[in-house]
Short mmCIF file of C-alpha atoms in Angstrom, two decimals:
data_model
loop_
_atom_site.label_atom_id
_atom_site.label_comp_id
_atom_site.label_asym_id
_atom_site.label_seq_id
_atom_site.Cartn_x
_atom_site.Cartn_y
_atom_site.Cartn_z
CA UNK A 1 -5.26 -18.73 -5.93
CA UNK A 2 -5.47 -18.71 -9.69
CA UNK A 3 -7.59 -16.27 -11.83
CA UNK A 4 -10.11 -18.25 -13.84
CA UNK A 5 -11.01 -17.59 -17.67
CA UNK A 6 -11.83 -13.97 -17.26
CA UNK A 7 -8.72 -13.13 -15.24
CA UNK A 8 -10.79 -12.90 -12.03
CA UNK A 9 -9.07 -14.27 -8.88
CA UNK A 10 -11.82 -16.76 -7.05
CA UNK A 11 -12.34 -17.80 -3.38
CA UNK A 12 -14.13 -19.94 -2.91
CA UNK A 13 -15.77 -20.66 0.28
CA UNK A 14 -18.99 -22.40 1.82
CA UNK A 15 -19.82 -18.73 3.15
CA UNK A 16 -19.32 -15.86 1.01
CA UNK A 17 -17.59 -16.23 -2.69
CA UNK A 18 -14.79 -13.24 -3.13
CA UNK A 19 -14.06 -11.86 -6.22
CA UNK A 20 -11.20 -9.49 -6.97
CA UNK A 21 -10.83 -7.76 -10.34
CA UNK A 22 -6.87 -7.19 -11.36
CA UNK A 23 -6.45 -4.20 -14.01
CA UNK A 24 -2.95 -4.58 -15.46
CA UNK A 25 -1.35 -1.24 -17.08
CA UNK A 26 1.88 -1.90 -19.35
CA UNK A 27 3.11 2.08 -18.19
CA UNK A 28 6.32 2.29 -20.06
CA UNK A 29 8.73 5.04 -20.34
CA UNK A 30 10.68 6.09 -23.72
CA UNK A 31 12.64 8.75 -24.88
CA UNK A 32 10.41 11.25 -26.33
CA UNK A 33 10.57 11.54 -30.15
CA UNK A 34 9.39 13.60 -33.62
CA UNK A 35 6.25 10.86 -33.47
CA UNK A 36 5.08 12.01 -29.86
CA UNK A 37 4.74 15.85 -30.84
CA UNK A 38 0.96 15.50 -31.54
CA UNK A 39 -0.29 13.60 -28.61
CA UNK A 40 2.39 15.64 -26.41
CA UNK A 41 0.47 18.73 -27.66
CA UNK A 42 -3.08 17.14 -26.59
CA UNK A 43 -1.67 16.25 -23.39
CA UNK A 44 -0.61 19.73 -22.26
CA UNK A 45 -3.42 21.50 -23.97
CA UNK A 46 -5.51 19.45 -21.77
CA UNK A 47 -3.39 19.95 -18.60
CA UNK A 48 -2.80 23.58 -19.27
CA UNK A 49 -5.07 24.97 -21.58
CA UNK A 50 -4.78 27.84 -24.41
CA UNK A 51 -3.10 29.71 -21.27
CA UNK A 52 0.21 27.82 -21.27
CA UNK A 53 1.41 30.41 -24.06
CA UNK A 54 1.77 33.01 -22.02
CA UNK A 55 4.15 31.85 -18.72
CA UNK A 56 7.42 32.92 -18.48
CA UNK A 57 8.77 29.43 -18.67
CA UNK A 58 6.87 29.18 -22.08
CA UNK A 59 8.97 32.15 -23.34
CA UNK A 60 12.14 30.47 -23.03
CA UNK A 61 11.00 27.82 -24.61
CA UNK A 62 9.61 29.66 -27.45
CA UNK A 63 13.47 30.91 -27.90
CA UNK A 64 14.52 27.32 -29.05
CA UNK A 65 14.01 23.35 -29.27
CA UNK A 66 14.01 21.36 -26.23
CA UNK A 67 16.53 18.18 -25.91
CA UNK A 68 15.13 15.16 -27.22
CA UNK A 69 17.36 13.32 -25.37
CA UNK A 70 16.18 14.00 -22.54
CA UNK A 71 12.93 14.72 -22.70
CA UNK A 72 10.46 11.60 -21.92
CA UNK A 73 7.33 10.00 -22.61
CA UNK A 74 5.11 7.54 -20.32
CA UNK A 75 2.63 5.45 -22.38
CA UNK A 76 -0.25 2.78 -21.35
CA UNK A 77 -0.72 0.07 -23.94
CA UNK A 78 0.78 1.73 -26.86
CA UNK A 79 -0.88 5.36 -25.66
CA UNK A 80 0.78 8.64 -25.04
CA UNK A 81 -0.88 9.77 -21.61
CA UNK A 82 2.34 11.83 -19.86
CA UNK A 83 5.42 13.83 -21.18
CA UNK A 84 7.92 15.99 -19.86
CA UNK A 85 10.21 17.98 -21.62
CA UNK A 86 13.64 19.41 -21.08
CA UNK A 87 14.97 23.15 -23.01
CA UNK A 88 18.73 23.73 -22.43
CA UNK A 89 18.95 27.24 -20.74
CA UNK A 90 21.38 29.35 -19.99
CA UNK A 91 20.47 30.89 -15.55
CA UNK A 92 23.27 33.17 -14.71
CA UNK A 93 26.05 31.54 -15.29
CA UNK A 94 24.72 27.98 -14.53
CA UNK A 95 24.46 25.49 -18.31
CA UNK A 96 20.86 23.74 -17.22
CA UNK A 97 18.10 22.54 -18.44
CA UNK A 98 14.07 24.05 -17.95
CA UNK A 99 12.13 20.94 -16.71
CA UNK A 100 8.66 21.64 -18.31
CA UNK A 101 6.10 21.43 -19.31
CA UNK A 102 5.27 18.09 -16.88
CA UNK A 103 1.68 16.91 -17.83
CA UNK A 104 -0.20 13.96 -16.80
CA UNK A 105 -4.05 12.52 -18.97
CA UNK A 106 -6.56 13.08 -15.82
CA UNK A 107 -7.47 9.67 -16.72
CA UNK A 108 -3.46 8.75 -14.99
CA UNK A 109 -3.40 11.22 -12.33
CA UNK A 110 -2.47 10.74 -9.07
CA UNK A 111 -0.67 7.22 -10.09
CA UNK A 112 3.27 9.00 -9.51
CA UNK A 113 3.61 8.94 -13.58
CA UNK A 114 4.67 12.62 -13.07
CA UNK A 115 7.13 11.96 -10.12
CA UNK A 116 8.68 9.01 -12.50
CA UNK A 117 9.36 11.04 -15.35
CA UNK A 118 10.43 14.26 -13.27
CA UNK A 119 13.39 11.33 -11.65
CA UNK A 120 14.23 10.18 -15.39
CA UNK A 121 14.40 13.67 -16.68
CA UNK A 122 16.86 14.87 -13.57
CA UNK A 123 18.98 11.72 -14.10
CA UNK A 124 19.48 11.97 -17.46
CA UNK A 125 20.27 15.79 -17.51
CA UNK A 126 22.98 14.84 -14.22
CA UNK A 127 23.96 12.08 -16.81
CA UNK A 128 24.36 14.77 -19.78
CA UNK A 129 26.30 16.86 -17.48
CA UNK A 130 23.97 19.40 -16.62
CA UNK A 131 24.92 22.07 -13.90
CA UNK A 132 21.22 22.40 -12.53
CA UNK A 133 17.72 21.30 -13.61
CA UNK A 134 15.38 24.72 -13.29
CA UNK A 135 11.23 25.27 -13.00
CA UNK A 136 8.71 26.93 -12.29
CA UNK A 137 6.36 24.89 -9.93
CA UNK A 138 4.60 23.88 -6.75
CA UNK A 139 7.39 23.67 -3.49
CA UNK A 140 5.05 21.12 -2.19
CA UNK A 141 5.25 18.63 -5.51
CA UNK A 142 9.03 19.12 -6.65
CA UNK A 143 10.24 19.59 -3.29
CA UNK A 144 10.14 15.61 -2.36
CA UNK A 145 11.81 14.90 -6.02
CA UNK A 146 14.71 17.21 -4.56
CA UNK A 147 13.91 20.84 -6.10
CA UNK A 148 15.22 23.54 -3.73
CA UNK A 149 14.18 26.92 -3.67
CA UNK A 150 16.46 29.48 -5.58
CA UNK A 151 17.13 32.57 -4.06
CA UNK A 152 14.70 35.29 -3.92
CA UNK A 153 14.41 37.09 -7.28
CA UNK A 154 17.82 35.78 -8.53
CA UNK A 155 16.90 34.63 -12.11
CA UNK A 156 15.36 37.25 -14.53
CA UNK A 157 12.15 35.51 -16.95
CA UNK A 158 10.93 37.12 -20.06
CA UNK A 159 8.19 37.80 -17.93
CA UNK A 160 5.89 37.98 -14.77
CA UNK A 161 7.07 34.70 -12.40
CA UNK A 162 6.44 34.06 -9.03
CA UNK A 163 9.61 34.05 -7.44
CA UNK A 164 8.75 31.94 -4.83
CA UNK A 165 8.04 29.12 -7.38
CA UNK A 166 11.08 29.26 -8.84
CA UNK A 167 13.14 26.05 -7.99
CA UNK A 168 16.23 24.13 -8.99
CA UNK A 169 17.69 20.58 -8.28
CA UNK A 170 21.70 21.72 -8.34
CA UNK A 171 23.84 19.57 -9.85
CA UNK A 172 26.83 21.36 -10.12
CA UNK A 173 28.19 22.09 -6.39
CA UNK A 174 27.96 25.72 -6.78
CA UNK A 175 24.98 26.18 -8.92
CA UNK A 176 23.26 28.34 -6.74
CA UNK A 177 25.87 31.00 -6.15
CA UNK A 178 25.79 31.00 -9.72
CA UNK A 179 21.82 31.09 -10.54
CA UNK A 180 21.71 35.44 -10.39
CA UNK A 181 21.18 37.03 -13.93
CA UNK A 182 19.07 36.29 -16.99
CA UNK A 183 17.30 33.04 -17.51
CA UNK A 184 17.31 32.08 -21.82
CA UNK A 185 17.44 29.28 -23.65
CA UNK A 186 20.77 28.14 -25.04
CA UNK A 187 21.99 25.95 -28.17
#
């Protein structure tokens, strides 16, 4: 079967003609850059609303720049419609990353553009040399993508966090005897 003129895929029977619409998306993941920063913004506001100023995680971030490198972009046909982003942090004694924020257009939800750039974010900072990848999210979400639970009220935010939200994917074989102390971004 071959699609016609319009790209429609045709049957064509004595009985009852089938017709079968194919939407192609060119998703393609880059390394975020300087050039994303708007649309990133209008993705999380979005996502998050004027709200996301106020987490925890935000006030680590607020301490310094996130890593470029490995912090990613998903775009369909030239536009910026997910991003996640990656702050070098200092948890205990354990040289991570902060995976976050992770935000997804509505219009692309539900499509595993989030799970994709959560793997490519993980791999890179295991690449990098990363002791542990850290955020604050849903168990049921990260949990599949390999985030474990830290311990109980190990890590110390620069603010109110449910500790029970708190998870990391440990790189480093003894990350999590090491995740107990302050949580801050380092350079």
């Amino acid at each position: 079967m071959l699609p016609n003129a319009q790209g429609v895929f045709e049957t064509h029977q004595s009985v009852h003609p089938v017709s079968v619409i194919m939407y192609k998306h060119d998703l393609v993941y880059l390394t975020e850059d300087a050039s994303h920063d708007a649309a990133i913004e209008h993705i999380n506001e979005e996502a998050f609303g004027p709200g996301r100023f106020t987490r925890a995680a935000a006030r680590i971030r607020e301490q310094g720049p996130h890593d470029l490198s490995l912090s990613f972009i998903c775009t369909d046909n030239g536009e910026t419609i997910a991003s996640v982003r990656m702050t070098p942090v200092l948890a205990g004694t354990v040289k991570g990353h902060l995976l976050g924020p992770l935000a997804v257009r509505p219009s692309h939800k539900n499509q595993g553009i989030g799970r994709e750039l959560v793997r490519i974010a993980v791999e890179a900072a295991r690449r990098k040399g990363s002791e542990a990848v850290i955020l604050v999210g849903d168990p049921p979400y990260y949990g599949p993508l390999g985030f474990q639970k830290v311990a109980y009220n190990a890590l110390s935010f620069p603010g109110p966090v449910d500790p029970g939200r708190v998870l990391v994917v440990p790189i480093a074989e003894d990350a999590h005897e090491r995740l107990k102390g302050i949580i801050a971004w380092h350079g």
